[in-house]
XYZ file of C-alpha atoms in Angstrom:
389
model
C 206.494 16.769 75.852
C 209.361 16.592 73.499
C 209.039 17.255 69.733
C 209.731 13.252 69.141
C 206.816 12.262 71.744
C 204.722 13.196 68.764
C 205.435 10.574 66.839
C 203.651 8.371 69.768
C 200.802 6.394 68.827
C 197.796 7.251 70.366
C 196.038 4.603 73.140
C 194.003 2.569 71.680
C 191.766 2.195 74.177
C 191.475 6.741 74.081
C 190.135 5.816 70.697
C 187.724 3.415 71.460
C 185.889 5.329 73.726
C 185.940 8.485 71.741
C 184.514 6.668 68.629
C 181.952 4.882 70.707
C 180.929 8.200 72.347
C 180.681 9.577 68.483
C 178.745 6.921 67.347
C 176.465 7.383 70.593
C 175.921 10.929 69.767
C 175.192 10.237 65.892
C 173.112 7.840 67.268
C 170.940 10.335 69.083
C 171.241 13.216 66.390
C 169.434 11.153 64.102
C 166.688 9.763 66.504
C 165.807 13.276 66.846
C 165.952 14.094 63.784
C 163.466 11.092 62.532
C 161.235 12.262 65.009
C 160.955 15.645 63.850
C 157.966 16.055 61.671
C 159.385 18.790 59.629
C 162.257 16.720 58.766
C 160.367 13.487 57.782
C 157.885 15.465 55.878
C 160.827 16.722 54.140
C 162.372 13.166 53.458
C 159.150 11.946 52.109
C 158.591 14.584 49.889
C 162.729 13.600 48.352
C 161.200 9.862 48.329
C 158.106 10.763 46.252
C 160.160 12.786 43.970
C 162.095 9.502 43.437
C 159.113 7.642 42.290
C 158.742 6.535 38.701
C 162.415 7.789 38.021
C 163.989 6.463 35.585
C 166.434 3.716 36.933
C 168.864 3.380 33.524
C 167.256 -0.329 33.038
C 165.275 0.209 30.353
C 168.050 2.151 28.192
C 170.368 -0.852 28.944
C 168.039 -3.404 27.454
C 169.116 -5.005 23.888
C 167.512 -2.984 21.007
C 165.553 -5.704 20.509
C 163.732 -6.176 23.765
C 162.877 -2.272 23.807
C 161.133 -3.129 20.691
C 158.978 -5.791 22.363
C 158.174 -3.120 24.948
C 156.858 -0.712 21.969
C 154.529 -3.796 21.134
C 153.591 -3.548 24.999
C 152.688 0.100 24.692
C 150.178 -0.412 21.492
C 148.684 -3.135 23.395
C 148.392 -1.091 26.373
C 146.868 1.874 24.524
C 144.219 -0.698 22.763
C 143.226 -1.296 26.143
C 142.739 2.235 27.016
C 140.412 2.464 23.772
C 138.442 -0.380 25.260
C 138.165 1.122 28.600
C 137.118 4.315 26.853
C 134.097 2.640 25.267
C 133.159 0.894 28.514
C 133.037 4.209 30.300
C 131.068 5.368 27.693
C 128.295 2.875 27.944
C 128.398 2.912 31.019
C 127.138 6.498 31.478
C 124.472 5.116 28.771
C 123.408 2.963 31.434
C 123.277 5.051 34.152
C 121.253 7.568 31.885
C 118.833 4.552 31.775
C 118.320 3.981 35.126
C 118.025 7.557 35.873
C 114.669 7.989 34.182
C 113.718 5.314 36.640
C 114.784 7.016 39.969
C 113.111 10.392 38.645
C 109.840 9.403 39.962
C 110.911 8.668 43.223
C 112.715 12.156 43.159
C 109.796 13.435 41.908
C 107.888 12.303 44.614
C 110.673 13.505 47.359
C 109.991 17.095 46.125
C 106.607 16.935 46.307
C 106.940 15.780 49.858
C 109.797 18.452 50.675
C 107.356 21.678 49.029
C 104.261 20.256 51.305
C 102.749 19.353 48.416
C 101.900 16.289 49.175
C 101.209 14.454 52.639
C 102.796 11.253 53.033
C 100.361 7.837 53.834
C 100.902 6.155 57.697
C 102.376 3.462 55.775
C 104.718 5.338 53.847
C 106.070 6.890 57.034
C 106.719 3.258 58.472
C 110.003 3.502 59.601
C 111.508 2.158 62.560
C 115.204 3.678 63.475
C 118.026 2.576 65.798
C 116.777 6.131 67.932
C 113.271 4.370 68.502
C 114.883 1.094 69.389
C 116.893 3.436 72.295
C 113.788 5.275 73.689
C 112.100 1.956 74.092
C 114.806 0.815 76.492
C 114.696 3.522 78.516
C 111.155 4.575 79.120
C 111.586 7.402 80.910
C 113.871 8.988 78.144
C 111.301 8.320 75.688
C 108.339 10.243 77.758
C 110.475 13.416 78.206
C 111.135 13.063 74.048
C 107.454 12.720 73.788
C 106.742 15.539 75.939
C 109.005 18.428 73.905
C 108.072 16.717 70.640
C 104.527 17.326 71.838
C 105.133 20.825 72.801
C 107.044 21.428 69.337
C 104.465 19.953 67.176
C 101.958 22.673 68.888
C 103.839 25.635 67.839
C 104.717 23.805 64.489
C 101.355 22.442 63.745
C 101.011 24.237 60.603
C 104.485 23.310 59.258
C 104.180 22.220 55.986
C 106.776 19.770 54.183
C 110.178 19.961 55.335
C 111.109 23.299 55.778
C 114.901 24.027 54.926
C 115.507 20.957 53.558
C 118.320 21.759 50.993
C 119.733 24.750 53.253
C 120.564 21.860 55.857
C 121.866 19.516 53.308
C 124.386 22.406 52.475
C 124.972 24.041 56.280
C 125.779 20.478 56.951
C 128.312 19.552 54.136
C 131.656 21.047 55.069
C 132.768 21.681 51.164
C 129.046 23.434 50.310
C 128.772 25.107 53.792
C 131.942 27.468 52.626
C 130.146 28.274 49.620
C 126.509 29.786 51.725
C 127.304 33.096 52.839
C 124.068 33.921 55.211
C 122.703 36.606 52.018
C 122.521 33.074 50.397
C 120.166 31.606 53.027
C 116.824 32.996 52.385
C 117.165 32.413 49.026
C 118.261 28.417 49.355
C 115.247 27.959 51.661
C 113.375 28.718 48.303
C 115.082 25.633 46.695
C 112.675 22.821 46.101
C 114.549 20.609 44.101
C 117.992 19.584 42.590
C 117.908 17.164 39.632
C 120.661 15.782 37.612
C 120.060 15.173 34.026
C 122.785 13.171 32.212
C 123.205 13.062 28.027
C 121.793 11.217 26.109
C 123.091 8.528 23.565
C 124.882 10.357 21.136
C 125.322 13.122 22.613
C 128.460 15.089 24.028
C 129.247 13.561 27.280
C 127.526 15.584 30.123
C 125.494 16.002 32.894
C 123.416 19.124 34.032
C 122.383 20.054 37.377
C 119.113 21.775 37.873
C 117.487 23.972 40.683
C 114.414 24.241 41.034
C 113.021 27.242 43.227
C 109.487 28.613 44.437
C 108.648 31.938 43.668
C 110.708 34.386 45.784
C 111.436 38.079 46.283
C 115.045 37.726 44.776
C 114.795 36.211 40.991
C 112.293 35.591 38.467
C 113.496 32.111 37.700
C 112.130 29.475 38.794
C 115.053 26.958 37.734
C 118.888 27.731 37.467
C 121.351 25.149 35.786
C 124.822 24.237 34.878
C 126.122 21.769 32.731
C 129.206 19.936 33.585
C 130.805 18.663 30.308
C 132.709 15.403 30.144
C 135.163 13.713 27.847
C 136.305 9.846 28.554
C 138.855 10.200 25.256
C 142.640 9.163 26.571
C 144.834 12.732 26.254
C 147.082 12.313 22.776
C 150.192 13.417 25.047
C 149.483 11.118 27.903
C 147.336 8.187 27.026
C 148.147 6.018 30.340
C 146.970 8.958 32.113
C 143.022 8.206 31.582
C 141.288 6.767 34.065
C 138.284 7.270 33.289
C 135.858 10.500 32.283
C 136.315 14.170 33.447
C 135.216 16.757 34.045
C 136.747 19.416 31.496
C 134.411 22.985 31.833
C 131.554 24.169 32.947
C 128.634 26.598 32.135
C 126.540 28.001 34.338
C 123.167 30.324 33.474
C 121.957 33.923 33.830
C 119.937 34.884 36.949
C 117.482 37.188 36.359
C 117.575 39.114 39.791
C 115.463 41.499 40.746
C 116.383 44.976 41.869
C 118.643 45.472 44.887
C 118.714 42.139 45.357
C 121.739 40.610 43.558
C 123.619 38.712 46.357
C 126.745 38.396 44.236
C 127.453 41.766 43.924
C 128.184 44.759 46.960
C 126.936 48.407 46.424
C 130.276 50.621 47.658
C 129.657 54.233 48.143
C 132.110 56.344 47.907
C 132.558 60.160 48.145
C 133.606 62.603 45.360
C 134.892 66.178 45.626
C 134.958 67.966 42.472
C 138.059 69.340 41.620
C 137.283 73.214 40.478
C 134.164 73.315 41.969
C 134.795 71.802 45.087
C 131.117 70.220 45.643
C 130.945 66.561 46.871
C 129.024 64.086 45.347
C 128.692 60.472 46.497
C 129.337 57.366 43.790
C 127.690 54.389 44.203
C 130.223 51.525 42.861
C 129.436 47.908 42.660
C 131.929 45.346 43.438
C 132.000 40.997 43.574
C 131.050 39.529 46.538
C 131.086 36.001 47.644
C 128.108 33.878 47.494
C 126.849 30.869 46.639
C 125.388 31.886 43.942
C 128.530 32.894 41.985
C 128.556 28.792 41.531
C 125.948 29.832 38.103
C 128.601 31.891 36.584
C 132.107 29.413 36.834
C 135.534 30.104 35.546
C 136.456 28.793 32.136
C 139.261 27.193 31.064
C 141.312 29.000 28.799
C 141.250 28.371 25.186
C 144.840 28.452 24.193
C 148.144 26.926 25.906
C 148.921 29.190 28.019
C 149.413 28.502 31.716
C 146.940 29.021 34.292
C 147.919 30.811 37.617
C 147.149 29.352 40.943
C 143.930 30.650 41.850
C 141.988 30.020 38.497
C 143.448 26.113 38.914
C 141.879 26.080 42.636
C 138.744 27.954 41.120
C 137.927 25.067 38.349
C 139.301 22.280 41.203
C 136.717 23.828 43.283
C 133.976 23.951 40.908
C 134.872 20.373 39.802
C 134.664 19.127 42.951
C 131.076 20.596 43.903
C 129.386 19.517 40.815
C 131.186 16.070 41.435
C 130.403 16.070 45.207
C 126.482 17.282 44.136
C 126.002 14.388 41.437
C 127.095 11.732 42.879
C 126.511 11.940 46.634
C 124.350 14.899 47.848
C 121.384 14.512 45.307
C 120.638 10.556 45.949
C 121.571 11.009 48.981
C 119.962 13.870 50.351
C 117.910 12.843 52.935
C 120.730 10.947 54.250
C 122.797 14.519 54.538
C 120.346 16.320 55.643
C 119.771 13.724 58.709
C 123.925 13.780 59.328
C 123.451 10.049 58.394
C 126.027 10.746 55.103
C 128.914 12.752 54.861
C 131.041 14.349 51.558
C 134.161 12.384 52.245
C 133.631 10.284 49.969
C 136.162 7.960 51.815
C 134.598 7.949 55.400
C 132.998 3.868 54.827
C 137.062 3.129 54.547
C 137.631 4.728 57.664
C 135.466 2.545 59.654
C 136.996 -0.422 58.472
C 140.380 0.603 60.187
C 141.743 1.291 56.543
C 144.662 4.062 56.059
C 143.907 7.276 55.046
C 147.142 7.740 52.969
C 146.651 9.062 49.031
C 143.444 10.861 49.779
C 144.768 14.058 51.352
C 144.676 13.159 54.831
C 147.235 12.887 57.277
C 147.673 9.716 58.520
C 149.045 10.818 61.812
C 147.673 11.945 64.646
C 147.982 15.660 65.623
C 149.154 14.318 69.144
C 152.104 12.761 67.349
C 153.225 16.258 66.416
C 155.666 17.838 68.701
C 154.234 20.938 68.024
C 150.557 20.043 68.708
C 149.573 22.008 71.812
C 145.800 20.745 72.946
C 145.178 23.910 74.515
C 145.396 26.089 71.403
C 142.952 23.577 69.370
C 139.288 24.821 69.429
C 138.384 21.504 68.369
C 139.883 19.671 71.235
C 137.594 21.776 73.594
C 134.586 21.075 71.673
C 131.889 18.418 72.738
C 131.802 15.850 69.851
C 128.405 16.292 67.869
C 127.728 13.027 68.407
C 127.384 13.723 72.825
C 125.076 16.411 71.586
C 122.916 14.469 70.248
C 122.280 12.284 73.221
């Protein structure tokens, strides 16, 4: 080719196809990248950085609409003092109504401790189980039979044995917390009541345990208070939605000797330096328990920022005394049948609702093209449910 031929346009047709083989291979780079869950998950996390920025509307406004929007703002912050006082009453109320569930709690603990044996009529109570065994007859007899053969060995049971250790062993948030040291002491647990303040008082509730006398402490109730503010912060006023939980303070256990779960003895060997005689040093060091839940972090007085594990240790604590109040004590027999769970958001699931802005992912882990079935323990297990059949 001579050194004019390159002044030859190209053929049009050439380019064509090369740009439509380009676009075809764009095309395809970017359907596998969108189905790459690394890269979406990266592309959604941009996104929700994006949200709530600041656009450059609001500084373009006339001086004298941003004014109205000031107006806005004081109105909107009235309405947070309102809310304030209706959360505030509104624990009043529930205080109220509280003193008229205690007797029925009352009554569930004295049931629980075998303390008191339940009427024929108060046991009247005719589940979706019974309404099973009666359609299948022969089903029923062979229940009958090892119920039977249980109640012979059990005849001297008294209450419900356990009760509160299977409300915990069966709660996946509370279940990390029992280490089995904790066990023999939680089947001494009779009772857990939650007392809220009073009118006039500082915003709180307090948990209490009750226990039956037992080899491991002299007290017979252990506590923490949970204290509350439902103020809007100075620095963030549209922030409040309602009260929270701020700190915590748990009580002194009064264990008896040797047998402090929360703490390990470590032995350790000593060789004297001139001497050269060995001694052995007995050291004792923190251990996990559930027990450790009576003696919570606390939030630091002054500005200062908190590192990462003392924000997951108050988000923790939080969370359990949230978790115990509100679900697990007037609920309990429900938990400790498997009849109620501590996802709070498990009623929405049934309803075919999304599980998006509660923590979940929305996704299957089949979607994922790195899920491999064979490597997940829980796609081998038999669902609890076939268990139970």
């Amino acid at each position: 080719m001579s050194a004019g031929d390159s002044n030859i346009p190209d053929d049009p047709k050439e380019d064509a196809t090369m740009a439509t083989e380009g676009a075809v291979q764009s095309s395809n780079l970017r359907d596998e990248m969108m189905q790459n869950p690394r890269v979406l998950a990266a592309l959604q996390q941009q996104l929700d950085s994006m949200v709530g920025g600041n656009s450059g509307y609001i500084e373009s406004l006339p001086t004298a609409v941003k004014r109205r929007i000031k107006a806005l703002k004081n109105i909107q912050l009235k309405t947070c003092q309102i809310e304030c006082q209706f959360y505030k009453e509104v624990h009043e109320l529930e205080e109220k109504y509280s003193q008229q569930y205690q007797p029925l709690y009352n009554q569930r603990r004295e049931i629980v401790s075998g303390r008191y044996e339940p009427n024929d009529a108060e046991c009247e109570w005719e589940s979706e189980d019974e309404e099973d065994e009666e359609g299948d007859k022969k089903e029923a007899k062979n229940e009958e039979k090892a119920v039977d053969e249980k109640l012979k060995l059990d005849e001297d049971t008294k209450g419900i044995p356990n009760f509160w250790l299977t409300i915990f062993k069966s709660s996946p948030i509370l279940q990390e917390m029992v280490q089995e040291h904790d066990e023999p002491i939680l089947e001494c647990l009779e009772d857990i009541k939650v007392l809220l303040s009073k009118k006039n008082e500082p915003m709180s509730f307090t948990l209490e345990f009750h226990f039956s006398s037992n080899p491991f402490f002299t007290n017979k109730m252990l506590s923490k208070q949970y204290k509350l503010v439902s103020e809007p912060d100075e620095s963030e006023p549209f922030s409040f939605e309602g009260p929270e939980i701020v700190s915590s303070t748990g009580c002194s256990i009064d264990w008896n000797k040797g047998k402090n779960v929360t703490v390990k003895v470590v032995k350790k060997r000593q060789k004297h330096k001139n001497k050269g005689t060995l001694r052995t040093v007995s050291k004792e060091l923190p251990d996990d328990s559930f027990f450790n839940f009576f003696d919570p972090p606390q939030v630091p007085e002054d500005d200062e920022e908190m590192d990462e594990d003392m924000e997951a240790l108050l988000a923790t604590d939080i969370e359990i005394g949230h978790l115990l109040r509100e679900r697990v004590v007037p609920r309990a027999v429900l938990f400790f049948t498997g009849e109620a769970s501590d996802d709070e958001y498990d009623e929405d699931d049934e309803d075919g609702s999304d599980n998006d802005g509660y923590g979940l992912d929305g996704a299957s882990d089949e979607n994922d093209t790195d899920y491999d079935p064979e490597k997940d323990p829980a796609a081998k297990e038999t669902p609890q449910e076939c268990n139970q059949q």
